[in-house]
Short mmCIF file of C-alpha atoms and ligand atoms in Angstrom, two decimals:
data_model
loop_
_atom_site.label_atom_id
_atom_site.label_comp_id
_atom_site.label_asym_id
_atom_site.label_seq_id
_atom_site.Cartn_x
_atom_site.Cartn_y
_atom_site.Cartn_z
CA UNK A 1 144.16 79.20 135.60
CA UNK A 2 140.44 79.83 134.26
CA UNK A 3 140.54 82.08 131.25
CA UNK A 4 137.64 84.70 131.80
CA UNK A 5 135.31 84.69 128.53
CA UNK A 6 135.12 87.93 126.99
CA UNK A 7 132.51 89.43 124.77
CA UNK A 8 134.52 92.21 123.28
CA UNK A 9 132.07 95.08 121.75
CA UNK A 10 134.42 97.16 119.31
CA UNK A 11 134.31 99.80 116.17
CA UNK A 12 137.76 99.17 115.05
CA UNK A 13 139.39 101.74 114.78
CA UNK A 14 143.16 101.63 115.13
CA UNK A 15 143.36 101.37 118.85
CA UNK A 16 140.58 98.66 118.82
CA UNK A 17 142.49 96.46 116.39
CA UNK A 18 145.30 96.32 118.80
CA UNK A 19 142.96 95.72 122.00
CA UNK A 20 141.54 92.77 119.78
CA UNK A 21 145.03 91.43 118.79
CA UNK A 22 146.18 91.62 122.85
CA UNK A 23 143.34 89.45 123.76
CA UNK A 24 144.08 87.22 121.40
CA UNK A 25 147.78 87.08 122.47
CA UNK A 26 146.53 86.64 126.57
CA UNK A 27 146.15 83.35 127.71
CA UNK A 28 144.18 84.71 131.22
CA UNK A 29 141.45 85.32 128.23
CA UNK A 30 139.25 83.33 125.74
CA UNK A 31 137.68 85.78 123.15
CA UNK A 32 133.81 84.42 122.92
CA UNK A 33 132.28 86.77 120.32
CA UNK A 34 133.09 90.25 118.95
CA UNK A 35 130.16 92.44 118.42
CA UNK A 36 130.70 95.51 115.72
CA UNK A 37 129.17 99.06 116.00
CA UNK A 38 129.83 101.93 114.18
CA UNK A 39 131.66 104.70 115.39
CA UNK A 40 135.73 105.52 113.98
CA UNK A 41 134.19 104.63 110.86
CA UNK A 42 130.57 103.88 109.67
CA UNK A 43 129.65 100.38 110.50
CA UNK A 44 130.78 98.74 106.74
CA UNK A 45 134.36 99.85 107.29
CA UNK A 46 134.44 98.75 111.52
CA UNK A 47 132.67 95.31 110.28
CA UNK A 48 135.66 94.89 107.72
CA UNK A 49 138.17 95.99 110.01
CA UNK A 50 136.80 93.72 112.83
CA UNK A 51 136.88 90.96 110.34
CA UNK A 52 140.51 91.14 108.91
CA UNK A 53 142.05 92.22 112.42
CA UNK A 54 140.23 88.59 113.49
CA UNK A 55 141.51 86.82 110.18
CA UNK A 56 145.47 88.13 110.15
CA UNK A 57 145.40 86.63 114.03
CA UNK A 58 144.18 83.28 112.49
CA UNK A 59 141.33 83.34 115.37
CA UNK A 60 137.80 81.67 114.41
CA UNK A 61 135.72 84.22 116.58
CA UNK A 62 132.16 84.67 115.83
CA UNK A 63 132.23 88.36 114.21
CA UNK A 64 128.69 90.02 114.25
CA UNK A 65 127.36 93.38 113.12
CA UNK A 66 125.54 95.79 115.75
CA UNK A 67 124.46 99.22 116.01
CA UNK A 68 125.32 101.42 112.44
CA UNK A 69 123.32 104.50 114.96
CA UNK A 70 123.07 105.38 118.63
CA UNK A 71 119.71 105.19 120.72
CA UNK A 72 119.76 108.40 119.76
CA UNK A 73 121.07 110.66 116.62
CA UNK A 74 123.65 109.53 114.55
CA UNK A 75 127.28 108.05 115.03
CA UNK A 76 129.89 111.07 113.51
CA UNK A 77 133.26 109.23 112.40
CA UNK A 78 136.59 110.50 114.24
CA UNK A 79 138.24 110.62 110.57
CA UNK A 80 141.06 112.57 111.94
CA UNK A 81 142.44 109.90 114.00
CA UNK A 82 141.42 106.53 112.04
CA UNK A 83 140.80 108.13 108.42
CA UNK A 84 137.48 107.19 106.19
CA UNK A 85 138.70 103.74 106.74
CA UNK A 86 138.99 103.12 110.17
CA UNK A 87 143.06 102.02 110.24
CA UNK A 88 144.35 105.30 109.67
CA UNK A 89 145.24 103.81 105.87
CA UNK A 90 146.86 100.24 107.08
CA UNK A 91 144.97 98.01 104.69
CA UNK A 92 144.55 94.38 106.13
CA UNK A 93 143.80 90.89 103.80
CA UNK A 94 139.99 90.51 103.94
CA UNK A 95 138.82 88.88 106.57
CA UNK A 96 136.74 85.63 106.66
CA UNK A 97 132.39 86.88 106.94
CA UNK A 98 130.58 87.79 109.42
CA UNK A 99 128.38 85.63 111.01
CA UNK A 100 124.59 86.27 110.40
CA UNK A 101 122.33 88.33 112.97
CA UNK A 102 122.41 91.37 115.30
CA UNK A 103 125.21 91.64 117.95
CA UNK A 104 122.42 92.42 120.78
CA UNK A 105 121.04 89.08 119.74
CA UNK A 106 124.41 87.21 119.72
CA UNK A 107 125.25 88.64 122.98
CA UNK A 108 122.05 87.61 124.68
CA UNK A 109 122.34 84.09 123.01
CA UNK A 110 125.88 83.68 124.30
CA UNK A 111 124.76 85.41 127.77
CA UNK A 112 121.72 82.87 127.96
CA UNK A 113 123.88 79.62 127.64
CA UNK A 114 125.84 81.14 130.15
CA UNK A 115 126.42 80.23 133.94
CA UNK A 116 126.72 83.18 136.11
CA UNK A 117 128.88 86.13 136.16
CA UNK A 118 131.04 84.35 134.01
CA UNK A 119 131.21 86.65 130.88
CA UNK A 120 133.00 89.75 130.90
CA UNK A 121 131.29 92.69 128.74
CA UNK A 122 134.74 94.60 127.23
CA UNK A 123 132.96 98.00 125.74
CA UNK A 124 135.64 99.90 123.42
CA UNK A 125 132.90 101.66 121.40
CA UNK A 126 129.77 103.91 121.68
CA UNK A 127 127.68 101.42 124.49
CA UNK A 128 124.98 100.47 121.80
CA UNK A 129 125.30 97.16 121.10
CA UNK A 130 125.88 96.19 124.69
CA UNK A 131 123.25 98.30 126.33
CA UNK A 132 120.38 97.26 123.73
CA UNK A 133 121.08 93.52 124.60
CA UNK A 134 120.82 94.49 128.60
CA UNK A 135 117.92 96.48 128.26
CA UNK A 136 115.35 94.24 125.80
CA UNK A 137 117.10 91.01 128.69
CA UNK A 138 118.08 92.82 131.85
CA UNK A 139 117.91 89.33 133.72
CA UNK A 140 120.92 88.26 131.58
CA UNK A 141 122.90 90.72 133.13
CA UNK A 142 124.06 88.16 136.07
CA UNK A 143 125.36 86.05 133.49
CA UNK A 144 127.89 89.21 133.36
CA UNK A 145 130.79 89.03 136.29
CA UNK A 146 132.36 92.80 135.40
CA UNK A 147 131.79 95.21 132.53
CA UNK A 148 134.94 97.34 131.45
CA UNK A 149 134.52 99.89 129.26
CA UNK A 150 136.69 102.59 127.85
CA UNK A 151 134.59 105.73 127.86
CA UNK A 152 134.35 108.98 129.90
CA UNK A 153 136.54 111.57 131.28
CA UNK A 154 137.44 112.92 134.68
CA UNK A 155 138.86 116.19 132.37
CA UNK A 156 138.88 117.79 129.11
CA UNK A 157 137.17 115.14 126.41
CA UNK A 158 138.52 114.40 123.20
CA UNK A 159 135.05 114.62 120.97
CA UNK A 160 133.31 118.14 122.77
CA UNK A 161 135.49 120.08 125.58
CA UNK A 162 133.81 117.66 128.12
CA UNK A 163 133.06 114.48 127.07
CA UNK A 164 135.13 111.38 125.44
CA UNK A 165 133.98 110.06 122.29
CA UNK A 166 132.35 106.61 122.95
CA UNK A 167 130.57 108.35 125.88
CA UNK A 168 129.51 110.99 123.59
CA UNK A 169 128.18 109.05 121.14
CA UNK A 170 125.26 107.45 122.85
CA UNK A 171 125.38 108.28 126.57
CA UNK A 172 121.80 107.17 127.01
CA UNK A 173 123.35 103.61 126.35
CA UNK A 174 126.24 104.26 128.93
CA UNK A 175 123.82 105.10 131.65
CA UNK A 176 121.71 101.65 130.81
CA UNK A 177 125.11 100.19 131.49
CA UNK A 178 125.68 102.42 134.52
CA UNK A 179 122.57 100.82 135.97
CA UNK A 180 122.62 97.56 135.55
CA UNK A 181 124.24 97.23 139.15
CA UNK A 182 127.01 94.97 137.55
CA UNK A 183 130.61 95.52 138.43
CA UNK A 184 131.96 97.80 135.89
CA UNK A 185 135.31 99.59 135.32
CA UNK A 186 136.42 102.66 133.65
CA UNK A 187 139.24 103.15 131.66
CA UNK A 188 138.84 106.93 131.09
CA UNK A 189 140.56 109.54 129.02
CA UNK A 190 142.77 110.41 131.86
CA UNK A 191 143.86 106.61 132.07
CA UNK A 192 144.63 106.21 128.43
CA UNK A 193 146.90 109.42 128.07
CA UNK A 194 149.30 107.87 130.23
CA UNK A 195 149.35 104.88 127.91
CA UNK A 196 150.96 107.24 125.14
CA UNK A 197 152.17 105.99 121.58
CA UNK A 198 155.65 107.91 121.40
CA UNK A 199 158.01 107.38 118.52
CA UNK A 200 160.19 105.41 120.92
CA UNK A 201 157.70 103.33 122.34
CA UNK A 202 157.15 102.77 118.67
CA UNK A 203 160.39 102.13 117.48
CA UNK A 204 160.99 99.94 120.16
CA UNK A 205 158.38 97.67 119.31
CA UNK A 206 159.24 97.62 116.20
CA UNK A 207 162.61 96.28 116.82
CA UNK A 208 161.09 93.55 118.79
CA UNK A 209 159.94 92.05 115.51
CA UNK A 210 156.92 89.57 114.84
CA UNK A 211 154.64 88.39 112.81
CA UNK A 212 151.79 89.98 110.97
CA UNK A 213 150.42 91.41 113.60
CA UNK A 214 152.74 93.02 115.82
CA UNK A 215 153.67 94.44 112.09
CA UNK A 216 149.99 95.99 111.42
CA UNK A 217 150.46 97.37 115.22
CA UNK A 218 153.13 98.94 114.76
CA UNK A 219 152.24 100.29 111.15
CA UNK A 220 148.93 101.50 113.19
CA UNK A 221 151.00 103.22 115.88
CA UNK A 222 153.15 104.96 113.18
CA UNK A 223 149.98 106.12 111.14
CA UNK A 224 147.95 107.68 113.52
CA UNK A 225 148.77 111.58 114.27
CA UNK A 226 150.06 112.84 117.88
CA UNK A 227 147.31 114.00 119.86
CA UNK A 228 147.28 118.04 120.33
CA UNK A 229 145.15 117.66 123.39
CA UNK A 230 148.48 115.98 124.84
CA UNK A 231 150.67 118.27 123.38
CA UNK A 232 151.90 116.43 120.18
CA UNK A 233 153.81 114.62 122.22
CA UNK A 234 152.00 110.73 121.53
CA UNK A 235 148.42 109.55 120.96
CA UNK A 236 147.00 107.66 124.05
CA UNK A 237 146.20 103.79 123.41
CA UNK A 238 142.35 103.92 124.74
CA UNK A 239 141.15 100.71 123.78
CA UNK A 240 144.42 98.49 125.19
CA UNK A 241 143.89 99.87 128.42
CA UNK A 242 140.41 98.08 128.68
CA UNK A 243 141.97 94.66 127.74
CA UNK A 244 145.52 95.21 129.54
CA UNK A 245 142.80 95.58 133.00
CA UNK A 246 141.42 92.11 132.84
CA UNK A 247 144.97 90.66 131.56
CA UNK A 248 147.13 92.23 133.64
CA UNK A 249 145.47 94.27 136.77
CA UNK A 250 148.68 95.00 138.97
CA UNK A 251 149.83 97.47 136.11
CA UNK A 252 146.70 99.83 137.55
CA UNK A 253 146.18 101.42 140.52
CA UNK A 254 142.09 102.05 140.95
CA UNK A 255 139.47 103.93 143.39
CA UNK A 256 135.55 103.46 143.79
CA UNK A 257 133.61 106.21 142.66
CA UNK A 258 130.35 107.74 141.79
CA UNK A 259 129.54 107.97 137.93
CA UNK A 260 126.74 109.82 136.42
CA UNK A 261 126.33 110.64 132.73
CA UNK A 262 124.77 113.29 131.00
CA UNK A 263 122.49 112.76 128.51
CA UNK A 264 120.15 115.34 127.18
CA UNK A 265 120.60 118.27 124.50
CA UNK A 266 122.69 120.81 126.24
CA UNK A 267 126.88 121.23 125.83
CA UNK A 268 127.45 118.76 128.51
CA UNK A 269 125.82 115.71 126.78
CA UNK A 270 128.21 112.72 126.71
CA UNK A 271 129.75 114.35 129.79
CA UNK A 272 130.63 111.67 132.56
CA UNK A 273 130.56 113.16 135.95
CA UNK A 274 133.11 110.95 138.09
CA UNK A 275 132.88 111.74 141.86
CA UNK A 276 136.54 110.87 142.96
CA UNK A 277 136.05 112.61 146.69
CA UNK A 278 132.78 111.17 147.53
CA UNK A 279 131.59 115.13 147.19
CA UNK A 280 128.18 114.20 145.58
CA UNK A 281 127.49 111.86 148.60
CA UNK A 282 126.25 109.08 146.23
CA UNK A 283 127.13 105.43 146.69
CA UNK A 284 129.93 104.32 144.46
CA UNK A 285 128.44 102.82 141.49
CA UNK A 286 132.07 102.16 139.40
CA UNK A 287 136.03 101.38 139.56
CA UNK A 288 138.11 103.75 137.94
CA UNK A 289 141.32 103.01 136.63
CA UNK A 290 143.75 106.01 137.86
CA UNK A 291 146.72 104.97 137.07
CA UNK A 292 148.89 102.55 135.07
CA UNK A 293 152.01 101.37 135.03
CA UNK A 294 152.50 102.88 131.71
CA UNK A 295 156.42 101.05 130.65
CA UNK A 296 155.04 97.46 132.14
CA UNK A 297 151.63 98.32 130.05
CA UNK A 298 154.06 98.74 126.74
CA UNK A 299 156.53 95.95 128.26
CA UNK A 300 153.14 93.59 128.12
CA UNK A 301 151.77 94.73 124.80
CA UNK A 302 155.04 93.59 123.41
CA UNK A 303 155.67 90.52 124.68
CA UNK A 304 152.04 89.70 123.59
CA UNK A 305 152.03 90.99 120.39
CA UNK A 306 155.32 88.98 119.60
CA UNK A 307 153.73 85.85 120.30
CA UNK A 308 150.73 86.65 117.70
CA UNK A 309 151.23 85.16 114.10
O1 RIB B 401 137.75 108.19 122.91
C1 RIB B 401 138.44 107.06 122.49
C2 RIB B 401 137.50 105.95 122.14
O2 RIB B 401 136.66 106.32 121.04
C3 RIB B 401 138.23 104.69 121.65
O3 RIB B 401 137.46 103.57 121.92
C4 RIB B 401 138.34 104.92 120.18
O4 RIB B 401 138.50 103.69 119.46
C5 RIB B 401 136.98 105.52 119.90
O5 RIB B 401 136.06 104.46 119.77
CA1 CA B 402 136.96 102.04 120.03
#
């Protein structure tokens, strides 16, 4: 089996410490670089977090610091969900330091040494880091076999009434993505709420027991509040679902659409438009994840995370 090399773009972040810690766990995967940005949590607390969710996995992955702003404006932390420090209070051993540079930089160095489409981009934060590399190198991007990203929503968002955080955060970076031509996935709002954090789901990992990791994850899980947008009933697992996709695609079920996002000054900005009927009459520019086998996705995250030190 050839693992796929992953550049995984993150602003840990409670869900993005557990997306990190299942790639780590995947064999089908060989983490090449993580790239920081800020987002949760302004970019000193993601960079730590990104560094000790690296170190308490005992991986050696180049860790480099990105974006601390959008193209545009200025990242606002979701302190509700991950708290001032990004892990919703679960304090982590220090991690070893981050490597010198800019993550557009590192990206484009580890694109240029790179055959092609053999790196996949994983995007679990605002787009920055990823689209700024693309767009100052936009011949790198057939280094890049697939981009997956969790952003956008086919409903309701979760940072204004329309659009998802990530995507609201810098859409002008999203639609650089969106154009690069490059096979690219969505794992959308609408995916990740049927990945939902219950107390059982919980519990049951829990009981699995582990190492340090699978610990943190489950100390994660237990911190972070129940979503009211789902009814109090769990909060979704965004970032996973990005990771569980390349790992593990017979858990989703997917369709071809059109994707446009709003950018601009008006309510809507951040707002992905996602053309599931082929109304809008433009070509399909994107896969969408629709649905996911949401037991096998925990089943998976388990048996991974019980393998991790
Ligand atoms: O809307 C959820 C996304 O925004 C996730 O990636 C979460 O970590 C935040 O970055
Ligand atoms: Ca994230």
């Amino acid at each position: 089996m050839t693992r796929r090399r992953l550049i995984i773009d993150c602003d840990p972040g409670t869900d993005d410490a557990i997306a990190l810690w299942l790639a780590f766990a995947s064999p089908e995967v060989e983490v090449a670089l993580v790239t920081v940005a800020g987002g949760n949590a302004g970019l000193e607390s993601t960079l730590r977090n990104a560094r000790a969710v690296v170190a308490l996995a005992g991986q050696s992955v180049p860790v480099v610091a990105g974006a601390d702003r959008p193209l545009l404006g200025t990242f606002q932390a979701e302190v509700k969900v991950h708290g001032t420090d990004g892990l919703a209070g679960v304090r982590l051993p220090e991690g070893l330091p981050a490597c010198p540079g800019q993550a557009a930089d590192a990206i484009r160095d580890l694109l240029r040494a790179a055959a092609p489409a053999s790196v996949t981009l994983v995007g679990i934060a605002a787009a920055t880091n990823l689209a700024l590399a693309l767009a100052t190198e936009p011949a790198l991007a057939d280094r890049v076999d697939e981009i997956v990203l969790m952003t956008g929503a086919l409903g309701e968002g979760n940072w204004t009434p329309g659009a998802e955080f990530n995507a609201a955060m810098d859409p002008e970076a999203l639609a650089i993505l969106l154009a690069t031509g490059r096979p690219t996935t969505l794992a959308t709002l609408d995916l990740t709420a049927q990945a939902l954090v219950t107390p059982a789901r919980a519990a049951a990992l829990r009981a699995r027991g582990g190492g340090h990791c699978l610990t943190a994850c489950c100390d994660i899980m237990d911190a972070v509040p129940p979503s009211r947008r789902l009814g109090h009933l769990g909060h979704a697992l965004h970032d996973p679902c990005a990771v569980a996709w390349i790992v593990a695609p017979d858990l989703f079920t997917t369709r071809a659409v059109a994707v446009q996002v709003e950018c601009g000054t008006g309510p809507g900005r951040g707002r992905t438009h996602i053309d599931r009927w082929g109304r809008s009459g433009a070509a399909a520019s994107a896969r969408l994840l629709e649905t996911i086998d949401a037991n096998g996705f925990f089943a998976l995250l388990g048996d991974r995370m019980a393998a991790l030190r």
